[in-house]
């Protein structure tokens, strides 16, 4: 009995090899079918994705071209200048991780502000220089390039500066952000109302930044700080008669440097130590009074800010270099690179399709000259003939449709049934009892029987095999 049971153990362990091969064959068949199905699906989705990608590329390139044409309406530039501007914007987009939409808008605003697109001897155009610095300030100041361009061009125009001064202006703005409690966005929204007044009062842009930094650091919003500073300057430069008399009596006046510009620090020191009642006599405006009270009360901070402005050189570029190393900035550059690729592909497709599209539009215009009402009338007069032919074609198509649909479903059903039965036959032909131990574990089967008793081991294996075999019969039935 023991010898017989050991024989059964070894035989069953060896028989697993046949089952394994059958399962492998079934797996190979199913795997091959799955691979083909997935391959077809992959081709479909890849093709669909490619079509969408081309469509997106044409749209992106078309939007970019539209933006460039809008700029060209302002400049009247040649095709060569147009192409140069396109290349410049694409490169700048990647360099600064900026969207083409924002860059194009910024370039439009810069040109609108009076900056020329004509290249200068030995350097780029004024508009390009301003745009590049706007991009640097946008990255360093954590804003978009259109906002920074608005701020810089407003300052240039208010102070009668040139494009070559834009880096200095940019450094002033960033230093203001660094010294005060404000942002480039807030400065762009607010300084437009104060800079023309400050320029007329001959207060330097650096001192405007120092004053705004001092006021905002004390808890005043950027917008309110601009209003307060403006009212203070008006009160000093063009005081009302009564206020002028009070200042004259106190010996208070605008103190200026040798070049005629206002010495803000010396002017403000005249108000230090004065009480609010006295200050109101000199600057009756409530907003102006708040400005002089805050700055004279924080005269040391104001002085430190004015000194710090002297070390502003390279502030915005330093901030750009710091931000350039950030992960999000690199992601933005990656997006800009892909957008550049889209523009190049899309523009190439547009160049190919545009002549044909023009021809088609010309054809429609010619048909419009004939009169769409006449064309519609001609079609309407032959409605019966058109519909008769259409109905005939539809009937012929529908007459064969049921047979085609039936054939398709019958074929699909047969394929599904045969595939299922092939699987069942493969499963049913397996001796499930032999799968208790695989071919690599035949020796372990013998060891199992030796340890627990050959009779008990055989009973466990045979009973397990019978239960699994019964499951296979149930599936097959």
mmCIF file of N, CA, C and O in Angstrom, residues 238-296:
data_model
loop_
_atom_site.group_PDB
_atom_site.id
_atom_site.type_symbol
_atom_site.label_atom_id
_atom_site.label_comp_id
_atom_site.label_asym_id
_atom_site.label_seq_id
_atom_site.Cartn_x
_atom_site.Cartn_y
_atom_site.Cartn_z
ATOM 1 N N UNK A 238 2.559 122.638 -4.538
ATOM 2 C CA UNK A 238 1.516 123.632 -4.848
ATOM 3 C C UNK A 238 0.580 123.782 -3.656
ATOM 4 O O UNK A 238 -0.596 123.412 -3.707
ATOM 5 N N UNK A 239 1.081 124.318 -2.546
ATOM 6 C CA UNK A 239 0.251 124.421 -1.334
ATOM 7 C C UNK A 239 -0.806 125.513 -1.466
ATOM 8 O O UNK A 239 -0.649 126.466 -2.232
ATOM 9 N N UNK A 240 -1.871 125.317 -0.730
ATOM 10 C CA UNK A 240 -2.887 126.372 -0.657
ATOM 11 C C UNK A 240 -2.271 127.576 0.071
ATOM 12 O O UNK A 240 -1.265 127.449 0.772
ATOM 13 N N UNK A 241 -2.881 128.732 -0.101
ATOM 14 C CA UNK A 241 -2.307 129.971 0.448
ATOM 15 C C UNK A 241 -2.083 129.893 1.958
ATOM 16 O O UNK A 241 -1.004 130.269 2.453
ATOM 17 N N UNK A 242 -3.070 129.397 2.667
ATOM 18 C CA UNK A 242 -2.962 129.342 4.115
ATOM 19 C C UNK A 242 -1.849 128.383 4.542
ATOM 20 O O UNK A 242 -1.078 128.669 5.474
ATOM 21 N N UNK A 243 -1.773 127.239 3.867
ATOM 22 C CA UNK A 243 -0.733 126.255 4.189
ATOM 23 C C UNK A 243 0.644 126.805 3.860
ATOM 24 O O UNK A 243 1.614 126.578 4.597
ATOM 25 N N UNK A 244 0.732 127.561 2.757
ATOM 26 C CA UNK A 244 2.017 128.152 2.361
ATOM 27 C C UNK A 244 2.490 129.157 3.411
ATOM 28 O O UNK A 244 3.679 129.205 3.763
ATOM 29 N N UNK A 245 1.544 129.940 3.920
ATOM 30 C CA UNK A 245 1.896 130.914 4.955
ATOM 31 C C UNK A 245 2.430 130.216 6.204
ATOM 32 O O UNK A 245 3.420 130.643 6.812
ATOM 33 N N UNK A 246 1.771 129.116 6.565
ATOM 34 C CA UNK A 246 2.186 128.371 7.759
ATOM 35 C C UNK A 246 3.589 127.786 7.567
ATOM 36 O O UNK A 246 4.428 127.824 8.486
ATOM 37 N N UNK A 247 3.847 127.245 6.385
ATOM 38 C CA UNK A 247 5.166 126.660 6.117
ATOM 39 C C UNK A 247 6.234 127.744 6.055
ATOM 40 O O UNK A 247 7.363 127.548 6.536
ATOM 41 N N UNK A 248 5.875 128.882 5.474
ATOM 42 C CA UNK A 248 6.854 129.982 5.396
ATOM 43 C C UNK A 248 7.238 130.448 6.799
ATOM 44 O O UNK A 248 8.417 130.708 7.083
ATOM 45 N N UNK A 249 6.227 130.558 7.666
ATOM 46 C CA UNK A 249 6.492 130.994 9.028
ATOM 47 C C UNK A 249 7.379 129.992 9.775
ATOM 48 O O UNK A 249 8.217 130.378 10.607
ATOM 49 N N UNK A 250 7.181 128.690 9.458
ATOM 50 C CA UNK A 250 7.969 127.649 10.134
ATOM 51 C C UNK A 250 9.291 127.394 9.425
ATOM 52 O O UNK A 250 10.101 126.596 9.904
ATOM 53 N N UNK A 251 9.510 128.047 8.300
ATOM 54 C CA UNK A 251 10.731 127.834 7.544
ATOM 55 C C UNK A 251 10.786 126.497 6.835
ATOM 56 O O UNK A 251 11.869 125.950 6.587
ATOM 57 N N UNK A 252 9.611 125.974 6.510
ATOM 58 C CA UNK A 252 9.520 124.676 5.827
ATOM 59 C C UNK A 252 9.321 124.901 4.340
ATOM 60 O O UNK A 252 8.474 125.710 3.917
ATOM 61 N N UNK A 253 10.086 124.197 3.506
ATOM 62 C CA UNK A 253 9.963 124.298 2.052
ATOM 63 C C UNK A 253 10.553 123.047 1.421
ATOM 64 O O UNK A 253 11.198 122.229 2.092
ATOM 65 N N UNK A 254 10.308 122.875 0.138
ATOM 66 C CA UNK A 254 10.908 121.752 -0.594
ATOM 67 C C UNK A 254 12.402 122.005 -0.711
ATOM 68 O O UNK A 254 12.830 123.064 -1.181
ATOM 69 N N UNK A 255 13.177 121.060 -0.281
ATOM 70 C CA UNK A 255 14.639 121.162 -0.385
ATOM 71 C C UNK A 255 15.087 120.360 -1.603
ATOM 72 O O UNK A 255 14.654 119.212 -1.792
ATOM 73 N N UNK A 256 15.949 120.973 -2.408
ATOM 74 C CA UNK A 256 16.340 120.328 -3.656
ATOM 75 C C UNK A 256 17.853 120.153 -3.753
ATOM 76 O O UNK A 256 18.622 120.883 -3.125
ATOM 77 N N UNK A 257 18.228 119.162 -4.557
ATOM 78 C CA UNK A 257 19.652 118.967 -4.863
ATOM 79 C C UNK A 257 20.084 120.010 -5.893
ATOM 80 O O UNK A 257 19.258 120.762 -6.423
ATOM 81 N N UNK A 258 21.376 120.012 -6.194
ATOM 82 C CA UNK A 258 21.915 121.000 -7.142
ATOM 83 C C UNK A 258 21.304 120.848 -8.536
ATOM 84 O O UNK A 258 21.206 121.823 -9.281
ATOM 85 N N UNK A 259 20.889 119.622 -8.880
ATOM 86 C CA UNK A 259 20.318 119.412 -10.215
ATOM 87 C C UNK A 259 18.831 119.754 -10.261
ATOM 88 O O UNK A 259 18.173 119.603 -11.301
ATOM 89 N N UNK A 260 18.270 120.216 -9.138
ATOM 90 C CA UNK A 260 16.874 120.642 -9.110
ATOM 91 C C UNK A 260 15.910 119.578 -8.629
ATOM 92 O O UNK A 260 14.728 119.865 -8.401
ATOM 93 N N UNK A 261 16.360 118.323 -8.492
ATOM 94 C CA UNK A 261 15.457 117.269 -8.026
ATOM 95 C C UNK A 261 15.236 117.379 -6.523
ATOM 96 O O UNK A 261 16.074 117.907 -5.785
ATOM 97 N N UNK A 262 14.102 116.878 -6.075
ATOM 98 C CA UNK A 262 13.728 116.989 -4.674
ATOM 99 C C UNK A 262 14.607 116.094 -3.793
ATOM 100 O O UNK A 262 14.808 114.911 -4.097
ATOM 101 N N UNK A 263 15.069 116.663 -2.690
ATOM 102 C CA UNK A 263 15.790 115.901 -1.663
ATOM 103 C C UNK A 263 14.744 115.454 -0.651
ATOM 104 O O UNK A 263 14.395 116.193 0.284
ATOM 105 N N UNK A 264 14.220 114.257 -0.833
ATOM 106 C CA UNK A 264 13.106 113.782 -0.007
ATOM 107 C C UNK A 264 13.500 113.680 1.465
ATOM 108 O O UNK A 264 12.730 114.082 2.349
ATOM 109 N N UNK A 265 14.688 113.160 1.726
ATOM 110 C CA UNK A 265 15.110 112.957 3.105
ATOM 111 C C UNK A 265 15.204 114.293 3.845
ATOM 112 O O UNK A 265 14.654 114.453 4.955
ATOM 113 N N UNK A 266 15.876 115.266 3.256
ATOM 114 C CA UNK A 266 16.034 116.580 3.900
ATOM 115 C C UNK A 266 14.698 117.287 4.030
ATOM 116 O O UNK A 266 14.425 117.960 5.046
ATOM 117 N N UNK A 267 13.862 117.159 3.028
ATOM 118 C CA UNK A 267 12.537 117.782 3.085
ATOM 119 C C UNK A 267 11.716 117.189 4.214
ATOM 120 O O UNK A 267 11.045 117.908 4.976
ATOM 121 N N UNK A 268 11.770 115.850 4.334
ATOM 122 C CA UNK A 268 10.961 115.186 5.354
ATOM 123 C C UNK A 268 11.484 115.439 6.760
ATOM 124 O O UNK A 268 10.699 115.490 7.729
ATOM 125 N N UNK A 269 12.773 115.637 6.924
ATOM 126 C CA UNK A 269 13.352 115.888 8.254
ATOM 127 C C UNK A 269 12.801 117.167 8.876
ATOM 128 O O UNK A 269 12.792 117.309 10.108
ATOM 129 N N UNK A 270 12.310 118.085 8.043
ATOM 130 C CA UNK A 270 11.753 119.345 8.568
ATOM 131 C C UNK A 270 10.500 119.104 9.398
ATOM 132 O O UNK A 270 10.129 119.937 10.235
ATOM 133 N N UNK A 271 9.843 117.950 9.144
ATOM 134 C CA UNK A 271 8.582 117.666 9.842
ATOM 135 C C UNK A 271 8.789 116.794 11.078
ATOM 136 O O UNK A 271 7.825 116.544 11.820
ATOM 137 N N UNK A 272 9.999 116.292 11.275
ATOM 138 C CA UNK A 272 10.257 115.405 12.422
ATOM 139 C C UNK A 272 10.009 116.145 13.734
ATOM 140 O O UNK A 272 10.412 117.304 13.902
ATOM 141 N N UNK A 273 9.337 115.461 14.641
ATOM 142 C CA UNK A 273 9.063 116.038 15.953
ATOM 143 C C UNK A 273 7.855 116.943 16.005
ATOM 144 O O UNK A 273 7.502 117.435 17.089
ATOM 145 N N UNK A 274 7.222 117.200 14.884
ATOM 146 C CA UNK A 274 6.039 118.066 14.876
ATOM 147 C C UNK A 274 4.811 117.257 15.297
ATOM 148 O O UNK A 274 4.685 116.071 14.987
ATOM 149 N N UNK A 275 3.886 117.912 16.015
ATOM 150 C CA UNK A 275 2.647 117.229 16.377
ATOM 151 C C UNK A 275 1.645 117.294 15.224
ATOM 152 O O UNK A 275 1.831 118.039 14.250
ATOM 153 N N UNK A 276 0.561 116.532 15.344
ATOM 154 C CA UNK A 276 -0.410 116.441 14.255
ATOM 155 C C UNK A 276 -1.071 117.783 13.962
ATOM 156 O O UNK A 276 -1.373 118.092 12.800
ATOM 157 N N UNK A 277 -1.296 118.563 14.976
ATOM 158 C CA UNK A 277 -1.935 119.872 14.775
ATOM 159 C C UNK A 277 -1.067 120.762 13.901
ATOM 160 O O UNK A 277 -1.560 121.443 12.972
ATOM 161 N N UNK A 278 0.226 120.766 14.186
ATOM 162 C CA UNK A 278 1.135 121.571 13.368
ATOM 163 C C UNK A 278 1.216 121.019 11.946
ATOM 164 O O UNK A 278 1.206 121.781 10.973
ATOM 165 N N UNK A 279 1.331 119.687 11.855
ATOM 166 C CA UNK A 279 1.438 119.058 10.523
ATOM 167 C C UNK A 279 0.218 119.381 9.668
ATOM 168 O O UNK A 279 0.338 119.585 8.452
ATOM 169 N N UNK A 280 -0.968 119.446 10.310
ATOM 170 C CA UNK A 280 -2.184 119.738 9.556
ATOM 171 C C UNK A 280 -2.200 121.163 9.029
ATOM 172 O O UNK A 280 -2.823 121.444 7.994
ATOM 173 N N UNK A 281 -1.499 122.055 9.714
ATOM 174 C CA UNK A 281 -1.392 123.428 9.230
ATOM 175 C C UNK A 281 -0.584 123.482 7.932
ATOM 176 O O UNK A 281 -0.880 124.268 7.040
ATOM 177 N N UNK A 282 0.417 122.596 7.828
ATOM 178 C CA UNK A 282 1.293 122.604 6.646
ATOM 179 C C UNK A 282 0.687 121.773 5.500
ATOM 180 O O UNK A 282 0.731 122.197 4.338
ATOM 181 N N UNK A 283 0.146 120.613 5.852
ATOM 182 C CA UNK A 283 -0.434 119.701 4.842
ATOM 183 C C UNK A 283 -1.871 119.407 5.257
ATOM 184 O O UNK A 283 -2.149 118.443 5.989
ATOM 185 N N UNK A 284 -2.819 120.218 4.858
ATOM 186 C CA UNK A 284 -4.214 120.063 5.315
ATOM 187 C C UNK A 284 -4.913 118.821 4.767
ATOM 188 O O UNK A 284 -5.892 118.357 5.366
ATOM 189 N N UNK A 285 -4.451 118.305 3.632
ATOM 190 C CA UNK A 285 -5.080 117.107 3.073
ATOM 191 C C UNK A 285 -4.911 115.927 4.033
ATOM 192 O O UNK A 285 -3.815 115.688 4.556
ATOM 193 N N UNK A 286 -5.994 115.210 4.284
ATOM 194 C CA UNK A 286 -5.942 114.075 5.217
ATOM 195 C C UNK A 286 -4.950 113.019 4.730
ATOM 196 O O UNK A 286 -4.128 112.514 5.509
ATOM 197 N N UNK A 287 -5.018 112.678 3.446
ATOM 198 C CA UNK A 287 -4.120 111.655 2.902
ATOM 199 C C UNK A 287 -2.678 112.146 2.923
ATOM 200 O O UNK A 287 -1.747 111.394 3.270
ATOM 201 N N UNK A 288 -2.453 113.399 2.556
ATOM 202 C CA UNK A 288 -1.108 113.950 2.588
ATOM 203 C C UNK A 288 -0.565 114.008 4.008
ATOM 204 O O UNK A 288 0.627 113.761 4.249
ATOM 205 N N UNK A 289 -1.455 114.352 4.973
ATOM 206 C CA UNK A 289 -1.071 114.407 6.374
ATOM 207 C C UNK A 289 -0.611 113.026 6.870
ATOM 208 O O UNK A 289 0.376 112.910 7.606
ATOM 209 N N UNK A 290 -1.327 112.007 6.450
ATOM 210 C CA UNK A 290 -0.948 110.648 6.855
ATOM 211 C C UNK A 290 0.425 110.270 6.308
ATOM 212 O O UNK A 290 1.219 109.612 6.987
ATOM 213 N N UNK A 291 0.708 110.683 5.080
ATOM 214 C CA UNK A 291 2.008 110.372 4.474
ATOM 215 C C UNK A 291 3.141 111.043 5.237
ATOM 216 O O UNK A 291 4.142 110.393 5.574
ATOM 217 N N UNK A 292 3.003 112.342 5.526
ATOM 218 C CA UNK A 292 4.087 113.060 6.195
ATOM 219 C C UNK A 292 4.246 112.582 7.632
ATOM 220 O O UNK A 292 5.372 112.489 8.156
ATOM 221 N N UNK A 293 3.132 112.217 8.272
ATOM 222 C CA UNK A 293 3.204 111.710 9.639
ATOM 223 C C UNK A 293 3.925 110.370 9.681
ATOM 224 O O UNK A 293 4.755 110.122 10.561
ATOM 225 N N UNK A 294 3.611 109.502 8.725
ATOM 226 C CA UNK A 294 4.233 108.172 8.691
ATOM 227 C C UNK A 294 5.712 108.249 8.352
ATOM 228 O O UNK A 294 6.553 107.631 9.017
ATOM 229 N N UNK A 295 6.063 109.021 7.316
ATOM 230 C CA UNK A 295 7.466 109.080 6.900
ATOM 231 C C UNK A 295 8.333 109.847 7.887
ATOM 232 O O UNK A 295 9.463 109.454 8.179
ATOM 233 N N UNK A 296 7.819 110.962 8.430
ATOM 234 C CA UNK A 296 8.617 111.710 9.404
ATOM 235 C C UNK A 296 8.739 110.945 10.710
ATOM 236 O O UNK A 296 9.741 111.038 11.419
#
